[in-house]
Short mmCIF file of C-alpha atoms in Angstrom, two decimals:
data_model
loop_
_atom_site.label_atom_id
_atom_site.label_comp_id
_atom_site.label_asym_id
_atom_site.label_seq_id
_atom_site.Cartn_x
_atom_site.Cartn_y
_atom_site.Cartn_z
CA UNK A 1 4.00 11.96 25.15
CA UNK A 2 7.25 13.67 24.32
CA UNK A 3 7.23 16.75 26.55
CA UNK A 4 10.11 18.31 24.61
CA UNK A 5 7.79 18.60 21.62
CA UNK A 6 4.77 19.86 23.60
CA UNK A 7 6.23 22.43 25.99
CA UNK A 8 4.06 25.18 24.53
CA UNK A 9 0.94 23.07 25.10
CA UNK A 10 1.91 22.52 28.75
CA UNK A 11 2.48 26.24 29.19
CA UNK A 12 -0.97 26.94 27.70
CA UNK A 13 -2.56 24.48 30.16
CA UNK A 14 -0.85 26.19 33.10
CA UNK A 15 -2.09 29.62 31.98
CA UNK A 16 -5.64 28.30 31.46
CA UNK A 17 -5.65 26.65 34.89
CA UNK A 18 -4.42 29.84 36.56
CA UNK A 19 -6.79 32.17 34.70
CA UNK A 20 -10.05 30.18 34.72
CA UNK A 21 -9.98 27.49 37.42
CA UNK A 22 -7.92 28.76 40.34
CA UNK A 23 -10.39 31.58 41.09
CA UNK A 24 -13.29 29.13 41.49
CA UNK A 25 -11.18 26.81 43.67
CA UNK A 26 -10.12 29.67 45.95
CA UNK A 27 -13.74 30.81 46.28
CA UNK A 28 -14.75 27.31 47.45
CA UNK A 29 -11.87 27.25 49.90
CA UNK A 30 -12.87 30.65 51.28
CA UNK A 31 -16.49 29.58 51.72
CA UNK A 32 -15.37 26.52 53.67
CA UNK A 33 -13.22 28.73 55.91
CA UNK A 34 -16.10 31.14 56.56
CA UNK A 35 -15.07 33.94 54.19
CA UNK A 36 -18.25 34.32 52.11
CA UNK A 37 -17.22 36.95 49.60
CA UNK A 38 -20.66 38.00 48.36
CA UNK A 39 -22.00 39.08 51.76
CA UNK A 40 -18.65 40.66 52.65
CA UNK A 41 -18.37 42.64 49.39
CA UNK A 42 -21.99 43.61 48.94
CA UNK A 43 -22.78 47.32 48.62
CA UNK A 44 -23.05 49.11 51.95
CA UNK A 45 -26.22 50.68 53.34
CA UNK A 46 -26.75 54.42 53.34
CA UNK A 47 -25.28 56.39 56.23
CA UNK A 48 -27.07 55.85 59.52
CA UNK A 49 -28.71 52.53 58.62
CA UNK A 50 -27.65 49.24 60.29
CA UNK A 51 -25.38 47.23 58.02
CA UNK A 52 -24.58 43.87 59.60
CA UNK A 53 -22.77 41.11 57.70
CA UNK A 54 -23.69 37.78 59.34
CA UNK A 55 -21.95 34.66 57.99
CA UNK A 56 -23.47 31.27 58.80
CA UNK A 57 -20.81 28.73 57.89
CA UNK A 58 -23.01 26.00 56.45
CA UNK A 59 -20.29 24.96 53.94
CA UNK A 60 -18.02 23.79 56.76
CA UNK A 61 -20.84 21.91 58.47
CA UNK A 62 -21.97 20.19 55.26
CA UNK A 63 -18.48 19.10 54.27
CA UNK A 64 -17.41 17.98 57.73
CA UNK A 65 -20.64 16.02 58.20
CA UNK A 66 -20.30 14.13 54.93
CA UNK A 67 -16.55 13.62 55.26
CA UNK A 68 -17.00 12.30 58.80
CA UNK A 69 -19.67 9.93 57.53
CA UNK A 70 -17.51 8.73 54.63
CA UNK A 71 -14.04 8.53 56.20
CA UNK A 72 -14.65 8.68 59.95
CA UNK A 73 -13.76 4.98 60.00
CA UNK A 74 -10.78 4.61 57.66
CA UNK A 75 -11.00 2.25 54.70
CA UNK A 76 -9.66 -1.23 55.44
CA UNK A 77 -7.26 -2.75 52.90
CA UNK A 78 -6.63 -6.50 52.66
CA UNK A 79 -5.07 -8.87 50.15
CA UNK A 80 -6.61 -12.28 49.48
CA UNK A 81 -5.75 -15.08 47.05
CA UNK A 82 -8.54 -17.55 46.28
CA UNK A 83 -10.45 -16.29 49.32
CA UNK A 84 -7.52 -16.81 51.71
CA UNK A 85 -5.66 -13.82 53.24
CA UNK A 86 -1.97 -13.57 52.40
CA UNK A 87 -0.48 -12.66 55.77
CA UNK A 88 2.94 -11.67 54.38
CA UNK A 89 1.57 -9.20 51.84
CA UNK A 90 -1.03 -7.90 54.29
CA UNK A 91 1.69 -7.10 56.82
CA UNK A 92 3.67 -5.18 54.20
CA UNK A 93 0.53 -3.25 53.25
CA UNK A 94 -0.29 -2.35 56.85
CA UNK A 95 3.29 -1.27 57.56
CA UNK A 96 3.21 1.00 54.50
CA UNK A 97 -0.15 2.52 55.49
CA UNK A 98 0.82 3.10 59.12
CA UNK A 99 4.16 4.64 58.14
CA UNK A 100 2.24 7.21 56.07
CA UNK A 101 -0.58 7.89 58.59
CA UNK A 102 -2.98 6.72 55.95
CA UNK A 103 -6.15 7.43 57.97
CA UNK A 104 -5.27 11.13 58.13
CA UNK A 105 -4.04 11.29 54.52
CA UNK A 106 -7.16 9.62 53.10
CA UNK A 107 -9.45 11.76 55.26
CA UNK A 108 -7.79 14.96 54.02
CA UNK A 109 -7.95 13.76 50.41
CA UNK A 110 -11.64 13.02 50.89
CA UNK A 111 -12.37 16.43 52.48
CA UNK A 112 -10.47 18.24 49.74
CA UNK A 113 -12.50 16.37 47.10
CA UNK A 114 -15.70 17.42 48.89
CA UNK A 115 -14.59 21.06 48.69
CA UNK A 116 -13.11 21.24 45.20
CA UNK A 117 -14.62 18.20 43.46
CA UNK A 118 -11.18 16.58 43.19
CA UNK A 119 -7.89 16.20 45.03
CA UNK A 120 -4.52 14.62 44.27
CA UNK A 121 -2.45 11.98 46.06
CA UNK A 122 1.26 12.58 45.47
CA UNK A 123 3.61 9.59 45.91
CA UNK A 124 7.36 10.15 46.27
CA UNK A 125 10.52 8.38 47.42
CA UNK A 126 12.48 9.68 50.41
CA UNK A 127 16.26 10.24 50.53
CA UNK A 128 17.10 7.45 52.96
CA UNK A 129 19.82 4.85 52.13
CA UNK A 130 16.96 2.42 51.59
CA UNK A 131 14.36 4.64 49.89
CA UNK A 132 10.76 4.17 50.98
CA UNK A 133 7.53 5.27 49.35
CA UNK A 134 5.59 8.14 50.93
CA UNK A 135 2.36 9.91 50.05
CA UNK A 136 0.77 13.28 50.69
CA UNK A 137 -2.25 15.26 49.50
CA UNK A 138 -2.00 18.20 47.09
CA UNK A 139 -4.63 20.77 46.23
CA UNK A 140 -6.11 21.36 42.75
CA UNK A 141 -5.33 25.05 43.29
CA UNK A 142 -1.71 24.39 42.23
CA UNK A 143 -1.93 20.89 40.71
CA UNK A 144 -3.66 19.37 37.70
CA UNK A 145 -3.43 16.13 35.72
CA UNK A 146 -2.96 15.70 31.97
CA UNK A 147 -4.85 12.92 30.15
CA UNK A 148 -4.65 11.69 26.58
CA UNK A 149 -7.56 12.06 24.16
CA UNK A 150 -8.25 8.34 23.74
CA UNK A 151 -11.51 6.76 24.83
CA UNK A 152 -9.75 5.44 27.96
CA UNK A 153 -8.45 8.91 29.00
CA UNK A 154 -5.18 7.53 30.30
CA UNK A 155 -3.17 9.86 32.50
CA UNK A 156 0.05 11.09 30.88
CA UNK A 157 1.49 13.42 33.50
CA UNK A 158 0.68 15.91 36.25
CA UNK A 159 1.75 19.51 36.77
CA UNK A 160 2.46 21.39 39.99
CA UNK A 161 3.33 25.07 39.68
CA UNK A 162 3.68 28.42 41.44
CA UNK A 163 3.19 31.90 39.99
CA UNK A 164 4.62 34.91 41.84
CA UNK A 165 5.23 38.35 40.38
CA UNK A 166 4.73 37.01 36.85
CA UNK A 167 7.47 34.42 37.48
CA UNK A 168 6.34 30.85 36.87
CA UNK A 169 8.05 27.74 38.18
CA UNK A 170 6.46 24.41 37.29
CA UNK A 171 7.19 20.71 37.64
CA UNK A 172 5.82 18.28 35.09
CA UNK A 173 5.69 14.89 36.81
CA UNK A 174 5.76 11.72 34.72
CA UNK A 175 6.33 8.04 35.44
CA UNK A 176 10.01 8.43 34.51
CA UNK A 177 10.98 11.70 36.15
CA UNK A 178 10.29 15.37 36.89
CA UNK A 179 10.72 18.10 34.27
CA UNK A 180 11.37 21.58 35.70
CA UNK A 181 9.96 24.53 33.71
CA UNK A 182 10.55 28.25 34.18
CA UNK A 183 9.75 31.46 32.32
CA UNK A 184 12.67 33.33 33.87
CA UNK A 185 16.27 33.35 32.68
CA UNK A 186 19.24 32.81 34.98
CA UNK A 187 19.67 36.58 35.47
CA UNK A 188 16.03 36.94 36.58
CA UNK A 189 14.67 38.55 33.44
CA UNK A 190 11.54 37.34 31.65
CA UNK A 191 12.05 34.61 29.10
CA UNK A 192 10.09 32.09 27.10
CA UNK A 193 9.05 28.98 29.04
CA UNK A 194 11.85 26.43 28.95
CA UNK A 195 13.12 23.28 30.70
CA UNK A 196 15.82 23.81 33.32
CA UNK A 197 16.90 20.29 34.32
CA UNK A 198 17.67 18.31 31.16
CA UNK A 199 20.81 16.36 30.46
CA UNK A 200 22.58 16.25 27.12
CA UNK A 201 20.16 13.66 25.78
CA UNK A 202 17.09 15.69 26.76
CA UNK A 203 16.15 13.45 29.69
CA UNK A 204 15.23 14.92 33.10
CA UNK A 205 17.92 14.89 35.78
CA UNK A 206 15.32 14.14 38.48
CA UNK A 207 14.34 10.54 37.76
CA UNK A 208 12.09 8.11 39.62
CA UNK A 209 11.26 5.07 37.48
CA UNK A 210 7.71 4.12 38.49
CA UNK A 211 5.04 2.07 36.72
CA UNK A 212 2.63 5.05 36.46
CA UNK A 213 2.55 8.79 37.13
CA UNK A 214 2.92 9.21 40.92
CA UNK A 215 0.29 11.99 41.12
CA UNK A 216 -3.10 10.27 41.33
CA UNK A 217 -6.39 12.14 40.98
CA UNK A 218 -9.18 11.42 43.48
CA UNK A 219 -12.52 12.47 41.98
CA UNK A 220 -15.58 13.28 44.08
CA UNK A 221 -17.66 12.12 41.11
CA UNK A 222 -17.30 11.83 37.35
CA UNK A 223 -18.22 15.51 36.87
CA UNK A 224 -15.73 16.70 39.54
CA UNK A 225 -18.46 18.64 41.35
CA UNK A 226 -17.93 19.48 45.01
CA UNK A 227 -20.66 19.66 47.65
CA UNK A 228 -20.91 23.45 47.37
CA UNK A 229 -21.19 23.82 43.60
CA UNK A 230 -25.00 23.76 43.50
CA UNK A 231 -25.77 25.59 46.75
CA UNK A 232 -23.55 28.70 46.82
CA UNK A 233 -26.54 30.94 45.98
CA UNK A 234 -28.62 29.38 48.76
CA UNK A 235 -25.77 29.91 51.23
CA UNK A 236 -25.51 33.55 50.16
CA UNK A 237 -29.26 34.05 50.59
CA UNK A 238 -29.13 32.58 54.12
CA UNK A 239 -26.28 34.94 55.01
CA UNK A 240 -28.23 37.88 53.58
CA UNK A 241 -31.44 36.93 55.42
CA UNK A 242 -29.64 36.56 58.75
CA UNK A 243 -27.92 39.91 58.18
CA UNK A 244 -31.27 41.61 57.50
CA UNK A 245 -32.75 40.10 60.65
CA UNK A 246 -29.86 41.53 62.64
CA UNK A 247 -30.38 44.87 60.91
CA UNK A 248 -34.01 44.80 62.06
CA UNK A 249 -32.92 44.13 65.64
CA UNK A 250 -30.58 47.12 65.50
CA UNK A 251 -33.25 49.22 63.83
CA UNK A 252 -35.76 48.59 66.61
CA UNK A 253 -33.08 49.25 69.21
CA UNK A 254 -32.21 52.57 67.59
CA UNK A 255 -35.75 53.58 66.64
CA UNK A 256 -36.57 57.31 66.52
CA UNK A 257 -38.75 58.74 69.31
CA UNK A 258 -41.52 61.08 68.08
CA UNK A 259 -43.07 63.59 70.49
CA UNK A 260 -45.97 65.58 69.03
CA UNK A 261 -48.35 68.17 70.38
CA UNK A 262 -45.84 69.91 72.61
CA UNK A 263 -42.55 71.75 72.20
CA UNK A 264 -39.74 70.54 74.46
CA UNK A 265 -36.97 72.70 75.74
CA UNK A 266 -33.37 71.54 75.66
CA UNK A 267 -33.54 70.97 79.41
CA UNK A 268 -36.59 68.72 79.03
CA UNK A 269 -34.88 66.71 76.29
CA UNK A 270 -31.88 66.12 78.55
CA UNK A 271 -34.13 65.13 81.48
CA UNK A 272 -35.96 62.59 79.30
CA UNK A 273 -32.64 60.93 78.37
CA UNK A 274 -31.48 60.81 81.97
CA UNK A 275 -34.68 59.84 83.82
CA UNK A 276 -36.41 57.90 81.03
CA UNK A 277 -39.65 59.50 82.27
CA UNK A 278 -42.26 61.39 80.21
CA UNK A 279 -44.70 63.81 81.87
CA UNK A 280 -46.23 65.83 79.07
CA UNK A 281 -49.28 68.11 79.22
CA UNK A 282 -50.45 71.18 77.32
CA UNK A 283 -49.49 74.59 78.59
CA UNK A 284 -52.11 77.05 79.85
CA UNK A 285 -52.19 78.69 76.44
CA UNK A 286 -52.90 75.33 74.83
CA UNK A 287 -55.52 74.08 77.28
CA UNK A 288 -58.37 74.82 74.89
CA UNK A 289 -56.52 73.33 71.90
CA UNK A 290 -57.57 70.01 70.37
CA UNK A 291 -53.91 69.04 70.02
CA UNK A 292 -52.90 66.51 72.64
CA UNK A 293 -49.27 65.58 73.39
CA UNK A 294 -48.24 62.09 72.18
CA UNK A 295 -45.07 60.03 72.50
CA UNK A 296 -44.29 57.03 70.29
CA UNK A 297 -41.44 55.29 68.50
CA UNK A 298 -41.31 55.30 64.74
CA UNK A 299 -41.13 51.62 63.73
CA UNK A 300 -41.40 49.98 60.37
CA UNK A 301 -43.63 46.96 59.94
CA UNK A 302 -42.02 43.71 61.05
CA UNK A 303 -41.79 40.79 58.62
CA UNK A 304 -40.15 38.42 61.07
CA UNK A 305 -42.60 35.59 60.32
CA UNK A 306 -41.86 35.80 56.60
CA UNK A 307 -38.11 35.80 57.23
CA UNK A 308 -38.32 32.78 59.53
CA UNK A 309 -40.41 30.87 57.02
CA UNK A 310 -37.91 31.58 54.25
CA UNK A 311 -34.92 30.59 56.40
CA UNK A 312 -36.56 27.26 57.26
CA UNK A 313 -37.22 26.56 53.58
CA UNK A 314 -33.72 27.64 52.53
CA UNK A 315 -31.96 25.46 55.13
CA UNK A 316 -34.15 22.47 54.25
CA UNK A 317 -33.44 22.96 50.54
CA UNK A 318 -29.71 23.25 51.30
CA UNK A 319 -29.62 19.77 52.85
CA UNK A 320 -31.87 18.27 50.19
CA UNK A 321 -29.70 19.42 47.29
CA UNK A 322 -26.40 18.38 48.91
CA UNK A 323 -27.97 15.04 50.02
CA UNK A 324 -26.39 15.45 53.46
CA UNK A 325 -28.34 14.48 56.59
CA UNK A 326 -29.19 17.41 58.86
CA UNK A 327 -28.17 16.04 62.25
CA UNK A 328 -29.42 19.24 63.92
CA UNK A 329 -32.98 18.74 62.68
CA UNK A 330 -35.31 19.01 65.67
CA UNK A 331 -37.43 16.11 64.36
CA UNK A 332 -34.43 13.80 64.06
CA UNK A 333 -34.81 11.02 66.63
CA UNK A 334 -37.55 12.79 68.62
CA UNK A 335 -40.11 10.01 68.26
CA UNK A 336 -40.22 6.25 68.25
CA UNK A 337 -40.98 6.28 64.53
CA UNK A 338 -37.96 8.52 63.82
CA UNK A 339 -35.70 6.17 65.78
CA UNK A 340 -36.92 3.03 64.03
CA UNK A 341 -34.52 1.17 61.80
CA UNK A 342 -36.51 1.88 58.64
CA UNK A 343 -36.73 5.60 59.39
CA UNK A 344 -32.98 5.86 60.05
CA UNK A 345 -32.17 4.03 56.82
CA UNK A 346 -34.52 6.31 54.85
CA UNK A 347 -32.92 9.44 56.31
CA UNK A 348 -29.43 8.27 55.39
CA UNK A 349 -30.29 6.65 52.05
CA UNK A 350 -29.35 9.59 49.82
CA UNK A 351 -26.08 10.23 51.65
CA UNK A 352 -25.26 6.50 51.58
CA UNK A 353 -25.79 6.41 47.80
CA UNK A 354 -23.47 9.39 47.37
CA UNK A 355 -20.87 7.75 49.64
CA UNK A 356 -21.00 4.52 47.62
CA UNK A 357 -20.31 6.45 44.41
CA UNK A 358 -17.40 8.18 46.07
CA UNK A 359 -16.04 4.89 47.46
CA UNK A 360 -15.76 3.53 43.90
CA UNK A 361 -13.67 6.55 42.94
CA UNK A 362 -11.48 6.05 46.00
CA UNK A 363 -11.01 2.34 45.17
CA UNK A 364 -9.86 3.37 41.71
CA UNK A 365 -7.31 5.74 43.28
CA UNK A 366 -6.15 3.10 45.79
CA UNK A 367 -5.50 0.51 43.09
CA UNK A 368 -3.19 2.98 41.33
CA UNK A 369 -1.49 3.73 44.65
CA UNK A 370 -0.85 0.07 45.39
CA UNK A 371 0.35 -0.62 41.85
CA UNK A 372 3.14 1.84 42.66
CA UNK A 373 3.74 0.34 46.11
CA UNK A 374 3.85 -3.25 44.83
CA UNK A 375 6.38 -2.21 42.20
CA UNK A 376 8.60 -0.32 44.67
CA UNK A 377 8.41 -3.03 47.34
CA UNK A 378 8.93 -5.87 44.81
CA UNK A 379 5.68 -7.57 45.80
CA UNK A 380 4.69 -10.16 43.24
CA UNK A 381 0.98 -9.83 43.92
CA UNK A 382 -1.96 -8.96 41.70
CA UNK A 383 -3.65 -5.68 42.69
CA UNK A 384 -6.97 -7.15 41.54
CA UNK A 385 -6.80 -9.32 44.68
CA UNK A 386 -6.96 -6.22 46.90
CA UNK A 387 -10.19 -5.70 48.84
CA UNK A 388 -11.26 -2.29 50.15
CA UNK A 389 -13.85 -2.21 52.93
CA UNK A 390 -15.68 1.05 53.69
CA UNK A 391 -17.55 1.44 56.96
CA UNK A 392 -19.85 4.44 56.93
CA UNK A 393 -21.09 5.63 60.31
CA UNK A 394 -24.80 4.87 59.87
CA UNK A 395 -26.83 4.75 63.12
CA UNK A 396 -28.92 1.62 63.66
CA UNK A 397 -31.68 0.57 66.00
CA UNK A 398 -29.86 -2.17 67.94
CA UNK A 399 -33.02 -3.39 69.66
CA UNK A 400 -34.85 -3.99 66.38
CA UNK A 401 -31.84 -5.73 64.87
CA UNK A 402 -31.47 -8.05 67.90
CA UNK A 403 -35.17 -8.94 67.78
CA UNK A 404 -35.03 -9.71 64.05
CA UNK A 405 -31.86 -11.79 64.49
CA UNK A 406 -33.43 -13.82 67.32
CA UNK A 407 -36.48 -14.47 65.14
CA UNK A 408 -34.60 -15.83 62.12
CA UNK A 409 -31.65 -17.50 63.90
CA UNK A 410 -31.77 -21.26 63.42
CA UNK A 411 -34.31 -20.99 60.62
CA UNK A 412 -31.95 -19.69 57.94
CA UNK A 413 -28.18 -20.14 57.45
CA UNK A 414 -26.06 -18.36 60.08
CA UNK A 415 -24.39 -16.13 57.50
CA UNK A 416 -27.77 -14.82 56.34
CA UNK A 417 -29.00 -14.32 59.90
CA UNK A 418 -25.87 -12.40 60.91
CA UNK A 419 -26.46 -9.89 58.12
CA UNK A 420 -29.31 -8.47 60.22
CA UNK A 421 -26.72 -7.30 62.79
CA UNK A 422 -25.02 -4.15 61.49
CA UNK A 423 -22.20 -4.36 64.03
CA UNK A 424 -20.98 -7.64 62.48
CA UNK A 425 -18.40 -6.49 59.94
CA UNK A 426 -17.88 -9.90 58.29
CA UNK A 427 -20.93 -12.22 58.60
CA UNK A 428 -19.19 -14.98 56.60
CA UNK A 429 -16.16 -15.15 58.90
CA UNK A 430 -18.36 -14.88 62.00
CA UNK A 431 -20.55 -17.75 60.77
CA UNK A 432 -17.44 -19.91 60.34
CA UNK A 433 -16.31 -19.10 63.89
CA UNK A 434 -19.76 -20.01 65.22
CA UNK A 435 -19.64 -23.35 63.36
CA UNK A 436 -16.20 -24.10 64.82
CA UNK A 437 -17.43 -23.22 68.31
CA UNK A 438 -20.44 -25.53 67.92
CA UNK A 439 -18.22 -28.34 66.66
CA UNK A 440 -15.88 -27.82 69.60
CA UNK A 441 -18.81 -27.73 72.03
CA UNK A 442 -20.16 -30.94 70.51
CA UNK A 443 -16.84 -32.72 71.06
CA UNK A 444 -16.66 -31.45 74.63
CA UNK A 445 -20.24 -32.59 75.26
CA UNK A 446 -19.49 -36.10 73.96
CA UNK A 447 -16.40 -36.32 76.15
CA UNK A 448 -18.33 -35.09 79.18
CA UNK A 449 -21.12 -37.61 78.55
CA UNK A 450 -18.60 -40.47 78.33
CA UNK A 451 -16.96 -39.32 81.56
CA UNK A 452 -20.30 -39.24 83.38
CA UNK A 453 -21.05 -42.74 82.09
CA UNK A 454 -17.81 -44.08 83.51
CA UNK A 455 -18.46 -42.46 86.86
CA UNK A 456 -21.96 -44.05 87.00
CA UNK A 457 -20.63 -47.53 86.22
CA UNK A 458 -21.96 -47.65 82.70
CA UNK A 459 -20.32 -50.44 80.65
CA UNK A 460 -17.94 -49.74 77.92
CA UNK A 461 -18.54 -51.23 74.52
CA UNK A 462 -18.80 -55.08 74.64
CA UNK A 463 -19.59 -55.21 78.39
CA UNK A 464 -22.84 -56.41 79.94
CA UNK A 465 -24.86 -53.71 81.62
CA UNK A 466 -24.57 -53.44 85.39
CA UNK A 467 -28.17 -53.26 86.67
CA UNK A 468 -27.23 -53.54 90.33
CA UNK A 469 -28.96 -56.99 90.58
CA UNK A 470 -26.70 -60.05 91.18
CA UNK A 471 -26.44 -62.20 88.08
CA UNK A 472 -26.76 -65.97 88.10
CA UNK A 473 -23.77 -67.54 89.77
CA UNK A 474 -23.15 -64.39 91.79
CA UNK A 475 -23.34 -64.19 95.57
CA UNK A 476 -26.90 -63.97 96.93
CA UNK A 477 -28.47 -65.81 93.95
CA UNK A 478 -29.64 -69.44 93.87
CA UNK A 479 -27.53 -71.77 91.84
CA UNK A 480 -29.94 -72.80 89.14
CA UNK A 481 -27.74 -75.66 88.00
CA UNK A 482 -27.41 -77.34 91.38
CA UNK A 483 -30.74 -76.28 92.81
CA UNK A 484 -28.95 -75.47 96.07
CA UNK A 485 -29.25 -72.11 97.72
CA UNK A 486 -26.37 -69.90 97.22
CA UNK A 487 -23.86 -69.69 99.93
CA UNK A 488 -24.01 -66.58 101.93
#
């Protein structure tokens, strides 16, 4: 795409992003940070009534739980050709990842995608004499990608921008360079959006020849929906219910005291406050009256049971819709059935399915990342030979797995048997190691057997066995040929 011919379109995209998308992104960010705007901004109670605003930060718990499950153990990257690891390329890959603290970068990209539904990985070259590739995470609050309208939806460019006091500064990032855009003239006055870093030929002065656009989108899913998109109303209702429960607590603590049947003097009222003692009786003039003094608090009917029932349903629905396991559930792991392998797998099944979908999106992002790295590092490898291994933190019943493995071991191939042990990351490689160990043990056993045979006087090949009995012609045996007794 020729940006010089489509500057107005880019400016329209920036304005649309700022006017219609940034507000929703900031709201999601605020909910994750515990600033739930609907409970904070709701209309206040009338004067004198309790008006608590309790925020239960379920968004943070949901996102941290799923992100810890998905990226707690960082993705492992390896390069293989025809099933054999290429040690040289693998070392270059690991050096690149460690130099960029990849475990932290990928975890932050994953968490940001959970919050917003998408995040962006920004690759750039440093200013060292020998430039090296670096990467960082950028937020969709100030970044968006531009795709073409073909069926493949190929990425054309990305835009990062700031807007302060009606002054816009933007960078359009392409595979060839960065185009700087501003709507302010050199003297600071408002102007039409224009490029500020072009040479005489209309090319950007900030160049970085790369095979693709260095800003790579990481999608949570195809629809770019975050974990909170479908449950914001439930979260608000939980906040509101908890606030009303606290209002009830304050209400009962500040309940009005009603004293009927007798008129108190100011001195009596003060004594009641100080001594917390009531001693009320009718006066002599009122002895024959049917009115009896009474003291009671004015309380409204309690609906605590209804509130508790709703909160339980709302919290359960929250976890069901987000497909995140509630690790605080009181029934989780409290019985032998709950701790069984099948029960654990069933509890985590929905979250595992969601994590697998997300891992495919991350693999797509990583292949783009390494296409840039291979080009910059002059690695003549094929990115299709890259393997990405994701290790989600799923609990397992080790005792059940060990029992099952012991039952099938020796009856089925080792590789199949090892798949019953979740702690074995690579059953195929482990099975090969076991075969080598058995082969080595077999050689050692044969050598040991031969050594024992030599020590016991066993003949070598071609020798007559030594039975311990003198053979004919040996001392102590009669000479069959001569018929004479053997000489002693």
